[in-house]
Structure formats: C-alpha cells, structure tokens
mmCIF file of C-alpha atoms in Angstrom:
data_model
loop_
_atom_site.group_PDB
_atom_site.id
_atom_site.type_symbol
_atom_site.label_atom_id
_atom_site.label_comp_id
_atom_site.label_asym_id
_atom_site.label_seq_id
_atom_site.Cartn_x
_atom_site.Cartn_y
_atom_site.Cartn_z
ATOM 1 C CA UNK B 187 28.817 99.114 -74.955
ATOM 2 C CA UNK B 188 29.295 95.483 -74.928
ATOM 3 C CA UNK B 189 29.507 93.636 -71.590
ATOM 4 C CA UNK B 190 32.732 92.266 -70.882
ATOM 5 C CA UNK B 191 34.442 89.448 -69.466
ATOM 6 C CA UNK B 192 38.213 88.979 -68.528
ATOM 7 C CA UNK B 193 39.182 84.881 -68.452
ATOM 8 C CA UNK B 194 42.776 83.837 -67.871
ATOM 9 C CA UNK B 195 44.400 80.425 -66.910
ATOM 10 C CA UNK B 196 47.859 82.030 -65.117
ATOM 11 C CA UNK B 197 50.153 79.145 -63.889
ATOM 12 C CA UNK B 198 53.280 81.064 -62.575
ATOM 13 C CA UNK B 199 50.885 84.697 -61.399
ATOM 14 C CA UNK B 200 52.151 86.322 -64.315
ATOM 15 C CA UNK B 201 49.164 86.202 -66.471
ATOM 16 C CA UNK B 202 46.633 86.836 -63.445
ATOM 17 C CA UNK B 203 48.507 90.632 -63.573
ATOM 18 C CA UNK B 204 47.856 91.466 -66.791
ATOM 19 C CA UNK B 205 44.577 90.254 -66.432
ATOM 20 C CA UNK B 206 43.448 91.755 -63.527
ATOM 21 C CA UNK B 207 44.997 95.292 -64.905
ATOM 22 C CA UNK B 208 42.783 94.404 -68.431
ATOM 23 C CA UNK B 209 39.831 94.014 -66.437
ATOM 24 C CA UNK B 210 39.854 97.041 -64.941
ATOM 25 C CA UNK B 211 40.693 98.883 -67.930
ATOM 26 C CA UNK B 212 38.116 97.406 -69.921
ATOM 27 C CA UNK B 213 35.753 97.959 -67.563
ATOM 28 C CA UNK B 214 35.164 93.779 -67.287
ATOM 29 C CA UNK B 215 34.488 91.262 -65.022
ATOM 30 C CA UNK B 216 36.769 88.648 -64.660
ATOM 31 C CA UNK B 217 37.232 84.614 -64.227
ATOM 32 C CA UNK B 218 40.117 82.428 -63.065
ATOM 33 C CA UNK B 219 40.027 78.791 -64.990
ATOM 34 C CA UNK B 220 41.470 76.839 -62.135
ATOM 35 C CA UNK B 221 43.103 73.405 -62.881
ATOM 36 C CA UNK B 222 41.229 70.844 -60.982
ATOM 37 C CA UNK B 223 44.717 69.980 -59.876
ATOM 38 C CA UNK B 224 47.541 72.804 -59.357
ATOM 39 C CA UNK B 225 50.207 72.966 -61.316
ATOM 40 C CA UNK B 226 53.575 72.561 -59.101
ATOM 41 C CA UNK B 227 57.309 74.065 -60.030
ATOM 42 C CA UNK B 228 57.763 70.555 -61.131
ATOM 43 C CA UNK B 229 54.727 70.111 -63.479
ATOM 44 C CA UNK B 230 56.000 73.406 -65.326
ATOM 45 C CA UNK B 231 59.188 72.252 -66.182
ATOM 46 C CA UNK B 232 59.627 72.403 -69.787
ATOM 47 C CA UNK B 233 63.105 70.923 -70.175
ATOM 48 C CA UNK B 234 61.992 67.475 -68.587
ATOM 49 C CA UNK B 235 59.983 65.850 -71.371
ATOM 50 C CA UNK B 236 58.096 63.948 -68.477
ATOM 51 C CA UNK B 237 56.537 66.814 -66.441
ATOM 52 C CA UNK B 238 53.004 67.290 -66.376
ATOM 53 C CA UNK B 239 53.159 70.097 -69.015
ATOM 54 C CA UNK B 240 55.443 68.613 -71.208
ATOM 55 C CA UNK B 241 53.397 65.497 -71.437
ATOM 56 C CA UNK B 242 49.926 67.773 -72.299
ATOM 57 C CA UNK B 243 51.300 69.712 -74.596
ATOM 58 C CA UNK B 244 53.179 66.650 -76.634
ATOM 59 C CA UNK B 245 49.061 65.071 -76.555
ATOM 60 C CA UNK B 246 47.081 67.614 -78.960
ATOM 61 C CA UNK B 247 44.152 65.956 -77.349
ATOM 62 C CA UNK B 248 45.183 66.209 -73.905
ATOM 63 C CA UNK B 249 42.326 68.060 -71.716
ATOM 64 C CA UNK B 250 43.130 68.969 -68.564
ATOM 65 C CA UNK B 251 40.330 68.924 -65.554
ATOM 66 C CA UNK B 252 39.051 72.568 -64.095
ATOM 67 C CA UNK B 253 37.855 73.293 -61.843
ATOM 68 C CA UNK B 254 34.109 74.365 -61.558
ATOM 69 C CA UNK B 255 32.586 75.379 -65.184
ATOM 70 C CA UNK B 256 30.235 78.496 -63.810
ATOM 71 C CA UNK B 257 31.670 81.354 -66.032
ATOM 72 C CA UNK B 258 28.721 82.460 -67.296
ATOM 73 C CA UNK B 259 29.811 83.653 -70.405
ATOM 74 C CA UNK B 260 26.074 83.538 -72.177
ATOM 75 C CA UNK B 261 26.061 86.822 -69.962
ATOM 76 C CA UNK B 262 28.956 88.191 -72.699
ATOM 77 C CA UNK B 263 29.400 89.512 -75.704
ATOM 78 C CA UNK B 264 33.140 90.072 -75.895
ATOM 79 C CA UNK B 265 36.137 87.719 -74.047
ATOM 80 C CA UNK B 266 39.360 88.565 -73.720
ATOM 81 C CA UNK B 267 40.826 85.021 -73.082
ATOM 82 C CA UNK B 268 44.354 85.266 -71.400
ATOM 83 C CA UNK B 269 46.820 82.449 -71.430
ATOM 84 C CA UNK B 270 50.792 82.163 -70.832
ATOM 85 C CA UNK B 271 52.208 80.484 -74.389
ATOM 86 C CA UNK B 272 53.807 76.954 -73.795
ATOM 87 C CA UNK B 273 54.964 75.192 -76.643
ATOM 88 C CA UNK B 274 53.901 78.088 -79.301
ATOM 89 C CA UNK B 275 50.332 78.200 -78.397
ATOM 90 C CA UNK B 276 47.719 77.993 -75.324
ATOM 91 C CA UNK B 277 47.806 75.602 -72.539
ATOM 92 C CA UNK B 278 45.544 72.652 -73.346
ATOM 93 C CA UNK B 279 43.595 73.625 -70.401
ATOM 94 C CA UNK B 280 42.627 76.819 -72.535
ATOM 95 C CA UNK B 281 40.779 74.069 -74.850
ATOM 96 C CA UNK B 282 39.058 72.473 -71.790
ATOM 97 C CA UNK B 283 37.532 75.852 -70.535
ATOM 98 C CA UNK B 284 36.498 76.949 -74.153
ATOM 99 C CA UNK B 285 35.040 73.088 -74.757
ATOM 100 C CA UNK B 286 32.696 73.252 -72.066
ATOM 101 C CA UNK B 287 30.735 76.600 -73.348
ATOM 102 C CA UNK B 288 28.663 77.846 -76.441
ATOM 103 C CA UNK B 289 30.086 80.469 -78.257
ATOM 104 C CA UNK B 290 28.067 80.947 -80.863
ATOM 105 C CA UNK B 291 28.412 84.839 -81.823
ATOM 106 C CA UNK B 292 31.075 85.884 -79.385
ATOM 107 C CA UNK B 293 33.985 87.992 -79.824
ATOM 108 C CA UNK B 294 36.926 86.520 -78.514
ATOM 109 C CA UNK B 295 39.887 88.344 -77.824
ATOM 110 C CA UNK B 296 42.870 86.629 -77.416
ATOM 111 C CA UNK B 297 45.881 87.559 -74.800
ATOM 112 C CA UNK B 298 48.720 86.071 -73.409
ATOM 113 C CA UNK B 299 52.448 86.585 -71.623
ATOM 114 C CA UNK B 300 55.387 84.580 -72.666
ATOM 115 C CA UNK B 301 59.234 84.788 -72.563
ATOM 116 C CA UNK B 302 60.007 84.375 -76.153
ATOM 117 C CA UNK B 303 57.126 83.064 -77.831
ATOM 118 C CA UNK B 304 54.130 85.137 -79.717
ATOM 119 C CA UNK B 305 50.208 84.404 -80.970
ATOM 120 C CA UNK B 306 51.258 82.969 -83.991
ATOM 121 C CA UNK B 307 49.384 79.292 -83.666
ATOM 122 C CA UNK B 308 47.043 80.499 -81.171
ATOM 123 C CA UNK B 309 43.948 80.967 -83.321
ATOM 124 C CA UNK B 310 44.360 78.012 -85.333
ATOM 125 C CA UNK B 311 44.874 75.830 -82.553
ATOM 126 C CA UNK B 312 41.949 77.068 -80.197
ATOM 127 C CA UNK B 313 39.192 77.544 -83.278
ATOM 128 C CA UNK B 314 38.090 73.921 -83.413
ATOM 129 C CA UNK B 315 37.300 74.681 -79.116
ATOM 130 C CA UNK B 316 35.295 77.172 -79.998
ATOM 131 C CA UNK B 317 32.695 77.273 -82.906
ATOM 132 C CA UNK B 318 30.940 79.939 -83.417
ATOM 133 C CA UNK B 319 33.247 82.347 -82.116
ATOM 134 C CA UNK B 320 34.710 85.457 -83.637
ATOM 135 C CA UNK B 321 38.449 84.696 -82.382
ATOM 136 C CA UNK B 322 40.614 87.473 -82.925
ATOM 137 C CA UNK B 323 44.191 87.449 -82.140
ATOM 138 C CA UNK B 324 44.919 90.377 -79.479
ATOM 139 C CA UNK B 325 47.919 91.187 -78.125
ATOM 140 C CA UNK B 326 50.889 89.647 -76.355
ATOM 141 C CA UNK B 327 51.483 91.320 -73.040
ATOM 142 C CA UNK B 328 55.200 90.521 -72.281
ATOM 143 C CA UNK B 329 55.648 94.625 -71.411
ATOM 144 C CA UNK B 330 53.499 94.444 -68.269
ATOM 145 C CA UNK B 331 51.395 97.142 -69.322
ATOM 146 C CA UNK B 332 49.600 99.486 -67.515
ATOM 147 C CA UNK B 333 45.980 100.281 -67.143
ATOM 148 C CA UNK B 334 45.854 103.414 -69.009
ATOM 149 C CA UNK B 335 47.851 101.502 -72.056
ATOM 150 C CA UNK B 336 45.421 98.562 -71.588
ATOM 151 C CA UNK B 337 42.510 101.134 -71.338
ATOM 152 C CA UNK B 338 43.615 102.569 -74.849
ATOM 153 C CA UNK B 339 44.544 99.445 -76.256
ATOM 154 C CA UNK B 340 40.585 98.315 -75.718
ATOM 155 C CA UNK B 341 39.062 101.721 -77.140
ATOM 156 C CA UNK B 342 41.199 100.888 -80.467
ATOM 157 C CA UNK B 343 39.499 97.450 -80.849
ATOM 158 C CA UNK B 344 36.016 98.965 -81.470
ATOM 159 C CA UNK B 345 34.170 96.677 -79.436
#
C-alpha cells in the first residue's frame, strides 16, 4: 500500500471537512497549507473586484505567502490535494504550496468543494507547479460525503 498524505488549503472550513473525512478513509495523514496571512469575510468576497481574492486570482502569477513549508511530502507516494474552486480552478495559494516541493514521481490526486464550479481547468492550471507529478483529476466533493463513500471512492482509484 502506498503511504498517503491528505493536503487541503480550506478558507471558509468547508474543505477542511471533506478532508479530514478523506484522511481517515484513506487511511492518510494530513496537512493544512496555512496562508501566512488569514483570509477575512472581506478578502473572500468575490463580487468586489478589489478583495484580496479577487485581485490573486485576476494575477495568474500571484503567489500567496504560507505559512511554514514542512509537509514532508518526500515521505509520500500518493497526495490527494484539496482546494475550494475560485474563479474555475485552485486558489493561487494551491500553486505556492505545490512550488515549494519536488514531485518528481508522485501521484497527485486532485479534490475540491465548490458551489457551482467543477475540475475542469484544475490540471492544466496547477501542472506547470508541479513537474514531475502524475496529476490526476479526482473528484469534486460538493455532496459532503461520508467516510465509507470516501473509503470506497479510494479503493476504486487503485493506488
């Protein structure tokens, strides 16, 4: 069996569920990528074209500081990398965690929650962040799943 690893970026809590339920079900450990400064109610308002997020996601090169860079993931073989969708794709700050690691020859498994949006862009837009990588679209997670559908969900992907 591989050894696993669980990494989210959750802004609102949302995300952190799902992740902490696919942790457990995959029998993973798991890692929080912090923003070096939180996001507030403010920053995640995506109607006002000057909020924090807003203004990242309009920069494709817009990397946002985390906090700490100790996830270990030489320790890995597979990732499920968890993310809410803003704009059609991951938080920038998704690109900042993946930029500051070697991936060469890991399996990463993408995840995320959102209210309307799906995967579609993901990979594309996170491959240049990660060379090396096996990036494999997962599975969005807007159904709140539960550990046993998680837990079956992970047996399917043969990893």
């Amino acid at each position: 069996m591989s050894k696993r690893l669980v990494a989210y970026f959750s802004a609102s809590g949302r995300t952190a569920g799902v992740a902490e339920k696919l942790a457990e079900a995959a029998g993973a450990d798991i890692y929080e990528i912090k923003p070096q400064t939180p996001y507030t109610k403010e920053d995640l308002n995506w109607t006002n074209r000057d909020s924090r997020s807003s203004v990242e996601m309009n920069d494709p090169t817009s990397r946002p500081a985390i906090e700490g860079s100790d996830a270990k993931v030489e320790e890995y073989d597979v990732i499920f990398l968890g993310f809410p969708i803003w704009w059609y794709t991951a938080p920038t700050i998704v690109n900042t965690f993946l930029e500051n690691y070697d991936w060469a020859g890991k399996t990463i498994i993408l995840f995320a929650t959102s209210g309307s949006s799906g995967l579609e862009e993901t990979s594309q837009s996170l491959a240049g962040s990660c060379p090396g990588a096996i990036l494999q679209e997962g599975r969005m997670m807007n159904d709140d799943p539960s550990v046993e559908a998680l837990k079956e969900w992970v047996e399917s992907l043969a990893i």
